[in-house]
XYZ file of N, CA, C and O in Angstrom:
612
model
N -36.882 0.521 96.202
C -37.557 0.578 95.120
C -38.554 -0.768 94.429
O -39.426 -0.564 93.900
N -38.130 -1.726 94.865
C -38.696 -3.185 94.509
C -40.174 -3.149 95.357
O -41.406 -3.479 94.846
N -39.704 -2.416 96.593
C -41.118 -2.930 97.370
C -42.393 -1.814 97.265
O -43.391 -1.997 96.845
N -41.902 -0.509 96.624
C -42.788 0.278 96.161
C -43.512 -0.472 94.426
O -44.800 -0.326 94.447
N -42.598 -0.826 93.519
C -43.169 -1.710 92.773
C -44.251 -2.521 92.854
O -45.183 -3.148 92.284
N -43.790 -3.462 93.942
C -44.709 -4.755 94.510
C -45.994 -3.789 94.964
O -47.277 -4.407 94.736
N -46.188 -2.996 95.731
C -47.285 -2.390 96.290
C -48.036 -1.547 95.165
O -49.236 -1.627 94.793
N -47.415 -1.010 94.469
C -48.239 -0.952 92.796
C -48.510 -1.646 92.127
O -50.144 -1.782 91.932
N -48.090 -2.652 92.068
C -48.693 -4.203 91.374
C -49.788 -4.382 92.207
O -50.878 -4.689 91.372
N -49.954 -4.855 93.334
C -50.941 -4.872 94.201
C -51.964 -4.055 94.092
O -53.485 -4.387 94.147
N -51.889 -2.718 94.110
C -53.312 -2.347 94.026
C -53.772 -1.991 92.623
O -55.231 -2.464 92.381
N -52.800 -2.421 91.510
C -53.378 -2.760 90.137
C -54.221 -3.854 90.096
O -55.405 -3.712 89.789
N -53.826 -4.862 90.616
C -54.327 -6.175 90.867
C -55.791 -5.949 91.763
O -56.647 -6.556 91.176
N -56.050 -5.170 92.706
C -57.059 -4.947 93.383
C -58.076 -4.095 92.374
O -59.265 -4.523 92.744
N -57.382 -3.136 91.895
C -58.608 -2.251 91.113
C -59.260 -3.201 89.945
O -60.310 -3.215 89.721
N -58.393 -3.705 89.515
C -59.113 -4.820 88.565
C -60.208 -5.987 88.960
O -60.976 -6.148 88.261
N -59.448 -6.561 89.835
C -60.301 -7.154 90.573
C -61.654 -6.906 90.988
O -63.186 -7.038 91.057
N -61.714 -5.541 91.558
C -62.565 -4.671 91.415
C -63.792 -4.527 90.471
O -64.827 -4.167 90.414
N -62.764 -3.991 89.649
C -63.672 -3.911 88.089
C -64.542 -4.952 87.687
O -65.478 -5.098 87.277
N -63.874 -6.234 87.647
C -64.365 -7.376 87.229
C -65.757 -7.791 88.256
O -66.691 -8.247 87.716
N -65.484 -7.596 89.421
C -66.837 -7.892 90.262
C -68.114 -6.966 89.979
O -68.902 -7.471 89.666
N -67.543 -5.922 89.947
C -68.577 -5.118 89.766
C -69.008 -5.207 88.100
O -70.563 -4.874 88.263
N -68.381 -4.889 87.291
C -68.913 -5.428 85.676
C -69.913 -6.143 85.428
O -70.870 -6.705 85.270
N -69.603 -7.876 86.374
C -70.058 -9.060 86.479
C -71.493 -8.897 87.104
O -72.673 -9.243 86.560
N -71.515 -8.266 88.151
C -72.776 -7.865 88.986
C -73.594 -7.319 88.289
O -74.863 -7.422 88.328
N -73.121 -6.153 86.922
C -74.674 -5.600 86.577
C -74.777 -6.387 85.449
O -76.025 -6.137 84.959
N -73.620 -6.903 84.963
C -74.149 -7.756 83.302
C -75.245 -9.116 83.798
O -75.975 -9.151 83.186
N -74.789 -9.013 85.365
C -75.875 -10.572 85.661
C -77.337 -9.738 85.987
O -78.326 -10.910 85.842
N -77.074 -8.459 86.085
C -78.690 -8.118 86.678
C -79.480 -7.508 85.474
O -80.625 -6.960 85.594
N -78.641 -6.599 84.777
C -79.575 -6.012 83.649
C -79.209 -6.488 82.631
O -77.980 -6.987 81.619
N -79.962 -6.807 81.486
C -79.790 -6.973 80.173
C -79.657 -5.477 79.187
O -78.512 -5.770 77.988
N -79.679 -4.377 79.572
C -79.126 -2.832 78.877
C -78.570 -2.354 79.793
O -79.081 -1.952 81.082
N -77.230 -2.206 79.714
C -76.610 -0.933 80.634
C -76.147 0.120 80.146
O -75.545 0.242 78.913
N -76.318 1.076 80.412
C -75.880 2.645 79.611
C -75.197 3.718 80.595
O -75.227 3.492 81.608
N -74.222 4.021 79.697
C -73.255 4.754 80.641
C -73.072 5.964 79.773
O -73.108 6.020 78.520
N -72.426 7.031 80.544
C -71.611 8.194 79.844
C -70.232 8.016 79.398
O -69.699 7.120 79.603
N -70.396 8.384 77.890
C -69.367 8.315 76.683
C -68.171 9.005 77.452
O -67.955 10.255 77.023
N -67.600 8.994 78.744
C -66.462 9.921 78.874
C -65.185 9.645 78.305
O -64.667 8.504 77.918
N -64.665 11.060 78.309
C -63.384 10.989 77.579
C -62.465 11.357 78.636
O -62.071 12.312 78.729
N -61.672 10.301 78.816
C -60.974 10.317 79.888
C -59.850 10.839 80.099
O -59.054 11.829 80.633
N -59.002 11.164 78.821
C -58.104 11.403 78.202
C -58.097 13.083 77.858
O -57.196 13.726 78.495
N -59.222 13.315 77.503
C -59.410 14.847 77.523
C -59.745 15.313 79.289
O -59.527 16.703 79.336
N -60.387 14.491 79.912
C -60.588 15.190 81.202
C -59.361 15.001 81.962
O -59.429 16.244 82.750
N -58.427 14.575 81.689
C -57.187 14.282 82.804
C -56.058 15.345 81.852
O -54.946 15.156 82.207
N -56.329 16.131 81.114
C -55.319 16.720 80.651
C -54.632 18.122 81.549
O -55.394 18.211 82.004
N -53.733 18.191 80.998
C -52.971 19.147 82.350
C -53.904 20.354 82.142
O -54.327 20.780 80.931
N -53.396 21.266 82.877
C -54.136 22.502 83.246
C -53.261 23.429 82.186
O -52.203 23.151 81.811
N -54.147 24.288 81.624
C -53.450 25.467 80.354
C -52.498 26.121 81.000
O -52.582 26.539 82.246
N -51.640 26.721 80.220
C -50.385 27.594 80.491
C -49.028 26.918 80.172
O -49.106 25.937 79.453
N -48.159 27.333 80.524
C -46.725 27.541 80.158
C -45.710 27.119 81.413
O -46.307 27.610 82.636
N -44.928 26.757 81.053
C -43.532 26.506 82.503
C -43.375 28.127 82.842
O -43.558 28.083 84.143
N -43.108 28.843 82.149
C -42.854 30.211 82.261
C -44.115 31.299 83.049
O -44.141 31.685 83.901
N -45.342 30.686 82.315
C -46.932 31.258 82.821
C -47.715 30.412 82.845
O -48.602 30.295 82.242
N -47.364 29.655 84.469
C -48.541 28.428 84.665
C -50.114 29.121 84.346
O -50.217 30.033 84.826
N -51.137 27.879 84.425
C -52.115 28.147 84.621
C -52.864 28.670 86.064
O -51.969 28.055 86.602
N -53.864 28.817 86.218
C -54.595 28.925 87.661
C -55.113 27.511 87.898
O -55.445 26.817 87.041
N -55.007 27.269 89.330
C -55.283 25.902 89.672
C -54.631 24.899 89.262
O -55.134 23.951 89.226
N -53.530 24.984 88.800
C -52.447 23.710 88.306
C -52.458 22.481 89.189
O -52.410 21.696 88.728
N -52.015 22.913 90.749
C -51.978 21.883 91.334
C -53.200 21.228 91.756
O -53.489 20.047 91.974
N -54.438 21.991 91.904
C -55.678 21.332 92.037
C -56.405 20.311 90.743
O -56.669 19.705 91.231
N -55.703 21.129 89.482
C -56.338 20.097 88.393
C -55.240 18.982 88.400
O -55.532 17.608 88.215
N -53.949 18.844 88.764
C -53.409 17.702 89.199
C -53.833 16.744 90.013
O -53.556 15.699 89.690
N -54.281 17.168 90.896
C -54.804 16.321 92.154
C -56.167 15.669 91.569
O -56.340 14.482 91.810
N -57.077 16.310 90.991
C -58.239 15.880 90.124
C -57.630 14.963 88.997
O -58.298 13.536 89.424
N -56.601 15.187 88.161
C -56.452 14.221 87.337
C -55.849 12.841 87.942
O -56.293 11.842 87.433
N -54.979 12.830 88.917
C -54.863 11.916 89.641
C -55.877 10.965 90.113
O -56.023 9.774 90.227
N -56.759 11.634 90.649
C -57.961 11.078 91.374
C -58.809 10.189 90.418
O -59.199 9.312 90.616
N -59.071 10.921 88.923
C -59.712 10.501 87.923
C -58.959 8.805 87.705
O -59.693 8.054 87.314
N -57.638 9.169 87.518
C -57.002 7.969 86.922
C -57.091 7.125 87.810
O -56.914 5.654 87.691
N -56.711 7.500 89.083
C -56.822 6.059 90.086
C -58.025 5.530 90.300
O -58.110 4.477 90.859
N -59.413 6.111 90.089
C -60.554 5.506 90.365
C -60.640 4.310 89.186
O -61.398 3.623 89.428
N -60.157 4.411 87.825
C -59.840 3.298 86.888
C -61.072 3.123 86.360
O -61.419 2.383 85.828
N -61.814 4.445 85.914
C -62.732 4.653 84.862
C -62.858 3.850 83.890
O -63.562 3.021 83.205
N -61.397 4.191 82.853
C -60.889 3.179 81.916
C -61.226 1.870 81.951
O -61.672 1.231 81.068
N -60.445 1.309 82.642
C -60.070 -0.148 83.409
C -61.657 -0.769 83.464
O -62.069 -1.723 82.713
N -62.344 0.053 84.298
C -63.722 -0.406 84.536
C -64.527 -0.567 83.167
O -65.299 -1.742 82.939
N -64.442 0.466 82.310
C -65.817 0.302 81.450
C -64.809 -0.647 80.023
O -65.859 -1.127 79.555
N -63.935 -1.057 80.192
C -63.304 -1.993 79.204
C -63.441 -3.094 79.491
O -64.075 -4.024 79.016
N -63.521 -3.421 81.250
C -63.732 -4.910 81.412
C -65.634 -4.675 81.509
O -65.853 -5.985 80.979
N -66.149 -3.865 81.701
C -67.654 -3.954 81.480
C -68.082 -4.414 79.999
O -68.952 -5.016 79.840
N -67.348 -3.638 78.927
C -67.645 -3.827 77.395
C -67.412 -5.217 77.125
O -68.358 -6.006 76.370
N -66.587 -5.521 77.366
C -65.986 -7.177 77.360
C -67.097 -8.187 77.923
O -67.454 -9.116 77.154
N -67.378 -7.811 78.991
C -68.425 -8.781 79.631
C -69.497 -8.843 79.327
O -70.143 -9.745 79.110
N -69.949 -7.441 78.892
C -71.371 -7.474 78.234
C -71.790 -8.194 77.093
O -72.603 -8.825 76.630
N -70.542 -8.128 76.419
C -70.417 -8.454 74.623
C -70.265 -10.204 75.352
O -71.498 -10.787 74.578
N -69.584 -10.579 76.123
C -69.603 -12.196 76.483
C -70.571 -12.511 76.728
O -71.038 -13.763 76.318
N -71.858 -11.806 77.638
C -73.020 -12.414 77.999
C -74.200 -12.232 76.827
O -75.300 -12.272 77.453
N -74.030 -11.263 76.041
C -74.850 -11.374 75.044
C -75.616 -9.845 75.390
O -77.112 -9.613 75.081
N -75.174 -8.921 76.511
C -76.131 -7.640 77.044
C -75.312 -6.612 75.994
O -74.338 -6.654 75.333
N -76.388 -5.311 76.240
C -76.439 -4.098 75.211
C -75.566 -3.338 76.358
O -76.347 -3.109 77.152
N -74.706 -2.721 75.683
C -73.875 -1.752 76.558
C -74.080 -0.018 75.486
O -73.545 -0.384 74.297
N -74.448 0.661 75.969
C -74.992 2.083 75.272
C -73.886 3.036 75.826
O -74.211 3.364 77.253
N -73.268 3.771 75.053
C -72.436 4.671 75.346
C -73.349 6.305 75.219
O -73.746 6.257 73.876
N -73.332 6.870 76.011
C -74.419 8.286 75.613
C -73.407 9.325 75.677
O -72.633 9.473 76.594
N -73.894 10.539 75.187
C -72.809 11.711 74.855
C -73.360 12.465 76.446
O -74.367 12.360 76.753
N -72.256 12.521 77.070
C -72.595 13.187 78.512
C -73.205 14.613 78.574
O -73.460 15.353 79.668
N -73.194 15.361 77.261
C -73.314 16.881 77.396
C -74.546 17.331 77.825
O -75.599 16.532 77.457
N -74.933 18.270 78.769
C -76.030 18.764 79.145
C -76.772 17.569 80.307
O -77.955 17.708 80.565
N -76.599 16.411 80.470
C -76.969 15.306 80.815
C -77.294 15.790 82.722
O -78.094 15.453 83.323
N -76.196 16.406 83.336
C -76.482 17.221 84.539
C -77.227 18.195 84.766
O -77.910 18.523 85.632
N -77.292 18.945 83.470
C -78.145 20.554 83.467
C -79.760 20.414 83.249
O -80.470 21.291 83.006
N -80.162 19.162 82.438
C -81.269 18.808 81.814
C -82.068 18.130 83.512
O -82.048 17.405 83.892
N -83.438 18.782 83.178
C -84.302 18.291 83.918
C -85.136 17.237 83.436
O -85.181 17.090 82.439
N -84.990 15.871 84.576
C -85.489 14.778 84.167
C -87.068 14.460 83.984
O -87.366 13.653 83.134
N -87.979 15.722 84.468
C -89.042 15.675 84.330
C -89.684 16.222 83.098
O -90.484 15.718 82.623
N -89.277 17.522 83.005
C -89.737 18.436 82.140
C -88.838 18.647 80.536
O -89.392 18.959 79.615
N -87.612 18.433 80.698
C -86.413 18.112 80.032
C -85.788 19.717 79.865
O -85.157 20.014 78.864
N -86.090 20.762 80.551
C -85.782 22.038 80.817
C -84.201 21.856 80.600
O -83.754 21.253 81.683
N -83.311 22.646 80.029
C -81.911 22.975 80.062
C -81.321 24.111 80.913
O -81.526 24.897 79.684
N -80.929 24.463 81.833
C -79.893 25.229 81.871
C -79.236 25.396 82.728
O -79.088 24.358 83.919
N -78.059 26.025 82.774
C -76.955 26.187 83.869
C -77.460 26.326 85.176
O -76.839 25.771 86.137
N -78.297 27.285 85.609
C -78.766 27.590 86.524
C -79.769 26.328 87.543
O -79.927 26.313 88.699
N -79.870 25.103 86.540
C -80.871 24.290 87.224
C -79.827 23.244 87.877
O -80.207 22.959 89.026
N -78.430 23.556 88.193
C -77.575 22.512 89.105
C -76.862 23.913 89.879
O -75.839 24.336 89.823
N -77.587 24.089 91.141
C -76.990 25.270 92.236
C -75.486 25.201 92.345
O -74.824 25.546 93.020
N -75.494 23.210 92.775
C -74.433 22.856 93.459
C -74.226 21.540 92.942
O -74.720 21.260 92.215
N -72.831 21.082 93.448
C -72.543 19.793 92.881
C -73.698 18.456 93.227
O -73.720 17.668 92.172
N -73.898 18.594 94.152
C -75.090 17.875 94.741
C -76.517 18.047 94.629
O -77.197 17.303 94.434
N -76.441 19.496 94.054
C -77.794 19.384 94.009
C -78.661 20.193 93.022
O -78.095 20.499 91.608
N -79.761 19.615 92.540
C -80.465 19.935 91.072
C -81.714 20.480 91.372
O -82.726 20.085 92.060
N -82.125 21.696 90.623
C -83.434 22.345 91.296
C -83.848 22.743 89.759
O -83.122 24.065 89.119
N -84.696 22.389 89.136
C -85.205 23.085 87.817
C -85.970 24.452 87.956
O -86.840 24.671 88.868
N -85.432 25.122 87.100
C -85.714 26.692 87.233
C -87.032 26.970 86.515
O -87.903 27.813 86.677
N -87.521 25.614 85.716
C -89.092 26.000 84.710
C -90.121 25.227 85.659
O -91.352 25.791 85.811
N -89.936 24.056 86.074
C -91.173 23.375 86.999
C -90.879 23.285 88.200
O -91.740 22.598 89.170
N -89.616 23.485 88.740
C -89.482 23.517 90.290
C -88.791 22.070 90.756
O -88.749 21.869 92.123
N -89.084 21.325 90.037
C -88.579 19.696 89.977
C -87.009 20.091 90.709
O -86.412 20.569 90.109
N -86.903 18.923 92.210
C -85.941 19.266 92.856
C -85.682 17.296 92.944
O -86.247 16.767 93.216
N -83.853 17.459 93.204
C -83.491 15.730 93.186
C -82.452 16.398 93.402
O -81.652 17.071 93.223
N -81.375 14.627 93.913
C -79.892 14.597 93.985
C -79.546 14.489 92.567
O -80.146 14.398 91.469
N -78.418 15.642 92.199
C -77.948 15.910 90.747
C -77.469 14.621 89.970
O -77.885 14.661 88.924
N -76.852 13.821 91.014
C -76.335 12.796 90.233
C -77.471 11.649 89.807
O -77.903 11.056 88.845
N -78.849 11.643 90.518
C -79.819 10.709 90.256
C -80.655 11.692 89.086
O -81.223 10.738 88.144
N -80.956 12.813 89.013
C -81.481 13.482 87.989
C -80.590 12.960 86.557
O -81.036 12.687 85.514
N -79.100 13.322 86.685
C -78.577 12.652 85.471
C -78.303 11.460 85.116
O -78.397 11.326 83.792
N -78.564 10.633 86.259
C -78.798 9.064 85.841
C -80.117 8.772 85.010
O -79.852 8.340 83.945
N -81.248 9.449 85.437
C -82.477 9.453 84.799
C -82.217 9.924 83.104
O -82.693 9.102 82.469
N -81.856 11.130 82.968
C -81.193 11.637 81.934
C -80.601 10.602 81.147
O -80.879 10.201 79.659
N -79.353 9.889 81.519
C -78.618 9.430 80.612
C -79.297 8.396 80.385
O -79.421 7.477 79.291
N -80.227 7.406 81.308
C -80.945 6.122 80.859
C -81.980 6.378 79.899
O -81.950 5.582 78.819
N -82.382 7.662 79.781
C -83.761 7.959 78.883
C -82.757 8.229 77.591
O -83.228 7.412 76.305
N -81.948 8.777 77.300
C -81.026 9.003 76.267
C -80.368 7.623 75.951
O -80.057 7.464 74.010
N -80.241 6.932 76.467
C -79.283 5.348 75.767
C -80.689 4.666 75.425
O -80.357 3.717 74.338
N -81.696 4.804 76.021
C -82.948 3.643 75.377
C -83.397 4.709 74.229
O -83.827 3.747 73.345
N -83.381 5.801 74.079
C -83.435 6.428 72.994
C -82.760 5.750 71.564
O -83.426 5.337 70.589
N -81.526 5.644 72.041
C -80.271 5.443 71.018
C -80.565 3.852 70.852
O -80.566 3.530 69.419
N -80.797 2.887 71.627
C -81.379 1.477 71.321
C -82.388 1.461 70.805
O -82.565 0.720 69.445
N -83.398 2.165 70.876
C -84.842 2.334 70.284
C -84.539 2.561 68.591
O -85.237 1.935 67.610
N -83.801 3.592 68.746
C -83.548 4.428 67.065
C -82.541 3.181 66.018
O -82.967 3.026 64.734
N -81.641 2.490 66.974
C -80.740 1.402 66.225
C -81.472 0.338 65.842
O -81.801 -0.413 64.939
N -82.517 -0.084 67.278
C -83.606 -1.186 66.672
C -84.222 -0.891 65.604
O -84.680 -1.874 64.392
N -84.971 0.112 65.332
C -85.871 0.639 63.926
C -85.408 0.788 62.884
O -85.723 0.749 61.698
N -84.030 1.141 62.819
C -83.457 1.370 61.487
C -82.947 0.145 60.975
O -83.378 -1.287 61.131
């Protein structure tokens, strides 16, 4: 049992070290950092259902939850917020709704724009891109708009 505890502590320290290094790299490189305002607790809720009548794909949802928590998104975002504040950098959280369904070129938003996990193809203008790159452009644009609105107020 002590060995397992020691191994978990080592993994925790490694995850924290990686978060610090990645956050420091971002803070040194950028004055404004924009990220999705992820609700990690909501994302890792258990699959719907009861003990007597469990929901569908409970095992798959359990594995997804474990992967999300293991990635340490919450730890990374906390470390990033602290380092950005210490360095006087701007950290902006953007509502993630429809960022992966909206075309970064024309602004058309539709479920059909995302035919697969990795592919984005706008049904209105024909723009194609990697889905994550397209979403990142939308997130950056939304973050800069929030920054500009806050500065104007």
